[in-house]
């Protein structure tokens, strides 16, 4: 049975209730997680994606994170990342920004997150990676100049925002003309059309749309044993954490598997 706290949380997310309260409640949750769970081998907080077909190349030391890296690999595949200035909004513990910095030869990668504890942790976990930095800031008011970035990445973060259209306008502002915005997140199936309206900021042209749900379920399966082991190490809130982590049998897992929840990816290009 699902944790009642988690059930209410998902319901509220889907219906957009109390957006400001929800936004700051999410921040408290991420602050708490990053303060409590400081494991050196935990750099991702997404549900993951396993693509169809041949596995993408990874160094042996990154293999344990393959399922979570999959969301970033699909996000940047084919984009002109080499030499680019990349911003990740909602960078969490920094594993995705680290992947982009280590595999795609960008000029710089900046990870931005509104949870100060999480930014502090991301700096500690990824301090060995050149051209990568992290700072605190809000997706809805990006602390950067107009046209500062070539590529903006946003992975599994937007469901926490109070005002997604404000975020999309900010992305359009900080991108240089011809720059790319690559996005992935989940929504209740009925809310996907609304998400597409919210992301369609003036100046951003939709270039590609994908449904990643099947690959997300495959990733949850691939990560199940590792998640259960991590959750099993704590005595507190195990049921909530199993729901939060999308463990098998959780509401989120079932929703993705039965089509009630969609994990979508979008790419937009800023008009040149
Ligand atoms: C599910 S985690 C995903 C983290 C990372 N993208 C990953 O895939 O591992 C969501 C992240 O978005 C951040 N976040 C939520 N709302 C935000 C906002 N308004 N501004 C910046 N970051 C935000 C959270 O603090 C959290 O670190």
CSV table of C-alpha atoms and ligand atoms in Angstrom, one decimal:
chain,number,residue,atom,x,y,z
A,1,UNK,CA,0.0,0.0,0.0
A,2,UNK,CA,1.3,3.5,-0.8
A,3,UNK,CA,2.3,5.9,1.9
A,4,UNK,CA,-0.6,8.4,2.4
A,5,UNK,CA,1.8,11.3,2.5
A,6,UNK,CA,3.2,10.4,-0.9
A,7,UNK,CA,-0.3,9.7,-2.3
A,8,UNK,CA,-1.4,13.2,-1.3
A,9,UNK,CA,1.8,14.7,-2.6
A,10,UNK,CA,1.4,13.2,-6.1
A,11,UNK,CA,-2.2,14.2,-6.2
A,12,UNK,CA,-1.4,17.8,-5.3
A,13,UNK,CA,1.4,17.9,-7.9
A,14,UNK,CA,-0.9,16.7,-10.6
A,15,UNK,CA,-3.6,19.2,-9.8
A,16,UNK,CA,-1.3,22.2,-9.3
A,17,UNK,CA,-2.7,22.8,-5.8
A,18,UNK,CA,-0.9,25.4,-3.5
A,19,UNK,CA,2.0,25.9,-5.9
A,20,UNK,CA,4.1,28.2,-3.6
A,21,UNK,CA,3.7,26.1,-0.5
A,22,UNK,CA,4.5,23.0,-2.5
A,23,UNK,CA,7.6,24.6,-4.0
A,24,UNK,CA,9.1,25.4,-0.6
A,25,UNK,CA,8.0,22.0,0.8
A,26,UNK,CA,10.0,20.3,-1.9
A,27,UNK,CA,13.0,22.4,-1.1
A,28,UNK,CA,12.7,21.4,2.6
A,29,UNK,CA,12.5,17.8,1.5
A,30,UNK,CA,15.6,18.0,-0.7
A,31,UNK,CA,17.5,19.9,2.0
A,32,UNK,CA,16.6,17.2,4.5
A,33,UNK,CA,17.6,14.4,2.2
A,34,UNK,CA,21.0,16.0,1.4
A,35,UNK,CA,21.7,16.7,5.0
A,36,UNK,CA,20.7,13.2,6.1
A,37,UNK,CA,21.9,11.0,3.2
A,38,UNK,CA,25.5,12.1,2.3
A,39,UNK,CA,26.6,8.8,0.6
A,40,UNK,CA,29.6,9.3,-1.7
A,41,UNK,CA,28.2,6.9,-4.3
A,42,UNK,CA,24.8,8.7,-4.6
A,43,UNK,CA,25.0,11.4,-7.2
A,44,UNK,CA,21.6,11.0,-9.0
A,45,UNK,CA,18.1,11.6,-7.8
A,46,UNK,CA,16.2,10.7,-11.0
A,47,UNK,CA,14.1,7.7,-11.9
A,48,UNK,CA,16.4,6.9,-14.8
A,49,UNK,CA,16.0,5.8,-18.4
A,50,UNK,CA,17.2,2.6,-20.3
A,51,UNK,CA,17.1,3.3,-24.0
A,52,UNK,CA,16.2,0.6,-26.6
A,53,UNK,CA,19.0,-0.9,-28.6
A,54,UNK,CA,22.8,-1.0,-28.0
A,55,UNK,CA,24.0,0.4,-24.7
A,56,UNK,CA,25.7,3.8,-24.9
A,57,UNK,CA,29.4,4.0,-24.1
A,58,UNK,CA,30.4,4.4,-20.4
A,59,UNK,CA,33.6,4.0,-18.4
A,60,UNK,CA,33.6,1.0,-16.1
A,61,UNK,CA,33.5,3.2,-13.0
A,62,UNK,CA,30.2,4.8,-14.2
A,63,UNK,CA,28.4,1.5,-14.9
A,64,UNK,CA,26.6,1.4,-11.6
A,65,UNK,CA,24.9,4.7,-12.5
A,66,UNK,CA,24.0,3.7,-16.1
A,67,UNK,CA,20.2,3.8,-15.6
A,68,UNK,CA,20.3,7.4,-14.1
A,69,UNK,CA,22.9,8.6,-16.7
A,70,UNK,CA,20.5,7.3,-19.4
A,71,UNK,CA,18.3,10.4,-18.9
A,72,UNK,CA,21.3,12.7,-19.5
A,73,UNK,CA,22.7,10.7,-22.4
A,74,UNK,CA,19.3,11.0,-24.2
A,75,UNK,CA,19.1,14.7,-23.3
A,76,UNK,CA,22.3,15.7,-24.9
A,77,UNK,CA,22.7,13.1,-27.6
A,78,UNK,CA,23.3,14.8,-31.0
A,79,UNK,CA,23.4,18.4,-29.5
A,80,UNK,CA,26.5,20.5,-30.1
A,81,UNK,CA,27.8,20.3,-26.5
A,82,UNK,CA,31.6,20.4,-27.4
A,83,UNK,CA,32.9,23.8,-26.5
A,84,UNK,CA,29.4,24.9,-25.3
A,85,UNK,CA,28.4,26.8,-22.1
A,86,UNK,CA,25.9,24.5,-20.4
A,87,UNK,CA,23.5,25.2,-17.6
A,88,UNK,CA,21.7,22.5,-15.7
A,89,UNK,CA,18.6,23.8,-13.7
A,90,UNK,CA,17.7,21.5,-10.8
A,91,UNK,CA,21.1,19.7,-10.8
A,92,UNK,CA,20.6,17.9,-7.5
A,93,UNK,CA,23.7,16.0,-6.3
A,94,UNK,CA,25.4,16.8,-9.6
A,95,UNK,CA,25.9,13.4,-11.3
A,96,UNK,CA,24.2,14.5,-14.5
A,97,UNK,CA,26.2,17.8,-14.8
A,98,UNK,CA,29.3,15.7,-14.0
A,99,UNK,CA,28.4,13.3,-16.8
A,100,UNK,CA,28.1,16.1,-19.3
A,101,UNK,CA,31.3,17.7,-18.2
A,102,UNK,CA,33.3,14.4,-18.3
A,103,UNK,CA,31.9,13.0,-21.6
A,104,UNK,CA,30.9,15.8,-23.8
A,105,UNK,CA,33.8,18.3,-23.7
A,106,UNK,CA,31.8,21.5,-23.0
A,107,UNK,CA,33.5,24.8,-22.2
A,108,UNK,CA,31.7,24.9,-18.8
A,109,UNK,CA,28.8,23.3,-17.0
A,110,UNK,CA,27.0,25.2,-14.3
A,111,UNK,CA,24.6,23.3,-12.0
A,112,UNK,CA,21.9,25.4,-10.3
A,113,UNK,CA,19.7,24.1,-7.5
A,114,UNK,CA,17.5,25.9,-5.0
A,115,UNK,CA,18.3,23.5,-2.1
A,116,UNK,CA,21.4,25.0,-0.4
A,117,UNK,CA,22.2,21.6,1.3
A,118,UNK,CA,22.1,19.9,-2.1
A,119,UNK,CA,24.4,22.4,-3.7
A,120,UNK,CA,26.9,22.0,-0.9
A,121,UNK,CA,26.7,18.2,-1.3
A,122,UNK,CA,27.1,18.5,-5.2
A,123,UNK,CA,30.2,20.6,-4.7
A,124,UNK,CA,31.7,18.0,-2.4
A,125,UNK,CA,30.8,14.9,-4.5
A,126,UNK,CA,32.0,16.5,-7.8
A,127,UNK,CA,34.9,18.6,-6.7
A,128,UNK,CA,37.3,16.5,-8.9
A,129,UNK,CA,35.6,17.5,-12.2
A,130,UNK,CA,37.2,20.4,-14.1
A,131,UNK,CA,34.9,23.0,-15.8
A,132,UNK,CA,32.0,22.1,-13.4
A,133,UNK,CA,30.6,24.4,-10.8
A,134,UNK,CA,27.4,24.5,-8.7
A,135,UNK,CA,25.4,27.4,-7.3
A,136,UNK,CA,22.2,28.1,-5.5
A,137,UNK,CA,19.3,29.7,-7.3
A,138,UNK,CA,15.7,29.4,-8.4
A,139,UNK,CA,14.6,28.0,-11.7
A,140,UNK,CA,11.9,30.7,-11.9
A,141,UNK,CA,14.4,33.6,-11.6
A,142,UNK,CA,17.7,32.4,-13.1
A,143,UNK,CA,20.6,34.5,-11.8
A,144,UNK,CA,22.3,34.8,-15.2
A,145,UNK,CA,22.6,37.4,-17.9
A,146,UNK,CA,20.6,37.2,-21.2
A,147,UNK,CA,22.1,34.8,-23.7
A,148,UNK,CA,24.7,33.4,-21.2
A,149,UNK,CA,24.3,29.8,-22.2
A,150,UNK,CA,24.3,27.6,-25.4
A,151,UNK,CA,22.4,24.7,-23.8
A,152,UNK,CA,20.0,24.5,-20.9
A,153,UNK,CA,19.4,21.0,-19.4
A,154,UNK,CA,16.4,20.3,-17.1
A,155,UNK,CA,15.9,16.7,-15.8
A,156,UNK,CA,13.1,15.6,-13.5
A,157,UNK,CA,13.0,18.9,-11.6
A,158,UNK,CA,10.1,20.9,-13.1
A,159,UNK,CA,7.4,19.0,-11.2
A,160,UNK,CA,8.6,21.0,-8.1
A,161,UNK,CA,8.1,24.4,-9.6
A,162,UNK,CA,5.3,26.8,-8.7
A,163,UNK,CA,5.4,28.5,-12.1
A,164,UNK,CA,6.6,26.4,-15.1
A,165,UNK,CA,5.8,29.2,-17.7
A,166,UNK,CA,8.1,31.6,-15.7
A,167,UNK,CA,10.8,29.0,-15.8
A,168,UNK,CA,10.4,28.5,-19.6
A,169,UNK,CA,10.6,32.3,-20.1
A,170,UNK,CA,13.8,32.4,-18.1
A,171,UNK,CA,15.3,29.6,-20.1
A,172,UNK,CA,14.5,31.5,-23.3
A,173,UNK,CA,16.1,34.6,-21.8
A,174,UNK,CA,19.4,33.0,-20.7
A,175,UNK,CA,19.8,31.0,-24.0
A,176,UNK,CA,21.8,32.6,-26.8
A,177,UNK,CA,20.0,32.7,-30.2
A,178,UNK,CA,20.1,29.3,-31.7
A,179,UNK,CA,20.7,27.7,-28.3
A,180,UNK,CA,19.0,24.4,-27.1
A,181,UNK,CA,16.7,23.6,-24.2
A,182,UNK,CA,16.5,19.9,-23.4
A,183,UNK,CA,13.9,18.8,-20.9
A,184,UNK,CA,12.6,15.6,-19.3
A,185,UNK,CA,10.1,15.0,-16.5
A,186,UNK,CA,7.0,13.2,-15.6
A,187,UNK,CA,3.3,14.2,-15.3
A,188,UNK,CA,0.0,12.5,-15.0
A,189,UNK,CA,-1.1,11.5,-18.5
A,190,UNK,CA,-3.9,14.0,-18.5
A,191,UNK,CA,-1.5,16.9,-17.7
A,192,UNK,CA,1.0,16.4,-20.5
A,193,UNK,CA,-0.8,18.8,-22.9
A,194,UNK,CA,-0.8,21.4,-20.2
A,195,UNK,CA,2.9,20.9,-19.6
A,196,UNK,CA,3.5,21.4,-23.4
A,197,UNK,CA,1.6,24.7,-23.2
A,198,UNK,CA,3.6,25.8,-20.1
A,199,UNK,CA,6.9,25.1,-21.8
A,200,UNK,CA,6.1,26.9,-25.0
A,201,UNK,CA,7.7,30.2,-24.1
A,202,UNK,CA,7.9,32.9,-26.8
A,203,UNK,CA,11.1,32.4,-28.8
A,204,UNK,CA,11.4,28.6,-28.1
A,205,UNK,CA,10.5,26.3,-31.0
A,206,UNK,CA,9.7,22.7,-30.3
A,207,UNK,CA,12.3,20.5,-32.1
A,208,UNK,CA,11.6,17.0,-30.7
A,209,UNK,CA,9.1,15.2,-28.4
A,210,UNK,CA,9.5,11.7,-27.0
A,211,UNK,CA,7.7,9.5,-24.5
A,212,UNK,CA,10.4,7.9,-22.3
A,213,UNK,CA,7.9,6.0,-20.0
A,214,UNK,CA,8.8,2.4,-21.1
A,215,UNK,CA,12.6,3.1,-20.6
A,216,UNK,CA,11.8,4.7,-17.2
A,217,UNK,CA,10.1,1.6,-16.0
A,218,UNK,CA,13.1,-0.5,-17.3
A,219,UNK,CA,15.4,1.8,-15.3
A,220,UNK,CA,13.3,1.5,-12.1
A,221,UNK,CA,13.6,-2.3,-12.5
A,222,UNK,CA,17.4,-2.0,-13.1
A,223,UNK,CA,17.9,0.1,-10.0
A,224,UNK,CA,15.5,-1.8,-7.7
A,225,UNK,CA,18.1,-3.8,-5.7
A,226,UNK,CA,20.4,-0.8,-5.1
A,227,UNK,CA,17.5,1.4,-3.9
A,228,UNK,CA,16.1,-1.3,-1.6
A,229,UNK,CA,19.6,-1.7,-0.1
A,230,UNK,CA,19.9,2.0,0.5
A,231,UNK,CA,16.5,2.4,2.0
A,232,UNK,CA,17.0,-0.7,4.2
A,233,UNK,CA,20.0,1.0,5.8
A,234,UNK,CA,17.8,3.6,7.5
A,235,UNK,CA,15.1,3.1,10.2
A,236,UNK,CA,13.2,6.2,9.4
A,237,UNK,CA,10.3,6.7,6.8
A,238,UNK,CA,11.1,3.6,4.8
A,239,UNK,CA,7.7,3.4,3.2
A,240,UNK,CA,7.8,7.1,2.2
A,241,UNK,CA,11.3,6.6,0.8
A,242,UNK,CA,10.2,3.5,-1.2
A,243,UNK,CA,7.5,5.6,-2.8
A,244,UNK,CA,9.7,8.6,-3.3
A,245,UNK,CA,12.4,6.4,-5.0
A,246,UNK,CA,9.8,4.7,-7.3
A,247,UNK,CA,10.5,1.3,-6.0
A,248,UNK,CA,8.6,-1.7,-7.5
A,249,UNK,CA,5.0,-1.6,-6.2
A,250,UNK,CA,5.1,2.1,-5.5
A,251,UNK,CA,2.3,4.4,-7.0
A,252,UNK,CA,4.8,6.0,-9.3
A,253,UNK,CA,6.1,2.6,-10.6
A,254,UNK,CA,2.5,1.4,-11.2
A,255,UNK,CA,1.5,4.7,-12.8
A,256,UNK,CA,4.4,4.6,-15.3
A,257,UNK,CA,3.8,0.9,-16.0
A,258,UNK,CA,0.0,1.2,-16.6
A,259,UNK,CA,0.2,4.5,-18.6
A,260,UNK,CA,-1.4,6.8,-16.0
A,261,UNK,CA,1.9,8.7,-15.6
A,262,UNK,CA,4.0,9.7,-18.6
A,263,UNK,CA,7.8,10.4,-18.5
A,264,UNK,CA,8.3,12.8,-21.4
A,265,UNK,CA,11.3,14.5,-23.1
A,266,UNK,CA,11.2,17.6,-25.1
A,267,UNK,CA,13.8,19.6,-27.1
A,268,UNK,CA,13.4,23.3,-28.0
A,269,UNK,CA,15.6,25.6,-30.0
A,270,UNK,CA,15.7,29.3,-29.4
A,271,UNK,CA,15.1,31.2,-32.7
A,272,UNK,CA,18.4,32.3,-34.2
B,1,LIG,C1,14.4,14.8,-8.5
B,1,LIG,S1,15.7,15.9,-8.2
B,1,LIG,C2,16.6,15.6,-9.8
B,1,LIG,C3,18.1,16.1,-9.6
B,1,LIG,C4,18.9,15.9,-10.9
B,1,LIG,N1,18.4,16.6,-12.0
B,1,LIG,C5,19.0,14.4,-11.2
B,1,LIG,O1,18.5,13.9,-12.2
B,1,LIG,O2,19.7,13.7,-10.4
B,1,LIG,C6,15.0,17.5,-8.4
B,1,LIG,C7,15.9,18.6,-8.1
B,1,LIG,O3,15.4,19.8,-8.6
B,1,LIG,C8,15.7,20.8,-7.6
B,1,LIG,N2,14.7,21.9,-7.7
B,1,LIG,C9,13.3,21.8,-7.4
B,1,LIG,N3,12.7,23.0,-7.6
B,1,LIG,C10,13.7,23.9,-8.0
B,1,LIG,C11,13.7,25.3,-8.3
B,1,LIG,N4,12.6,26.0,-8.3
B,1,LIG,N5,14.9,25.9,-8.7
B,1,LIG,C12,16.0,25.1,-8.7
B,1,LIG,N6,16.1,23.8,-8.4
B,1,LIG,C13,14.9,23.2,-8.0
B,1,LIG,C14,15.6,20.1,-6.3
B,1,LIG,O4,16.2,20.8,-5.2
B,1,LIG,C15,16.3,18.7,-6.6
B,1,LIG,O5,17.6,18.8,-6.4
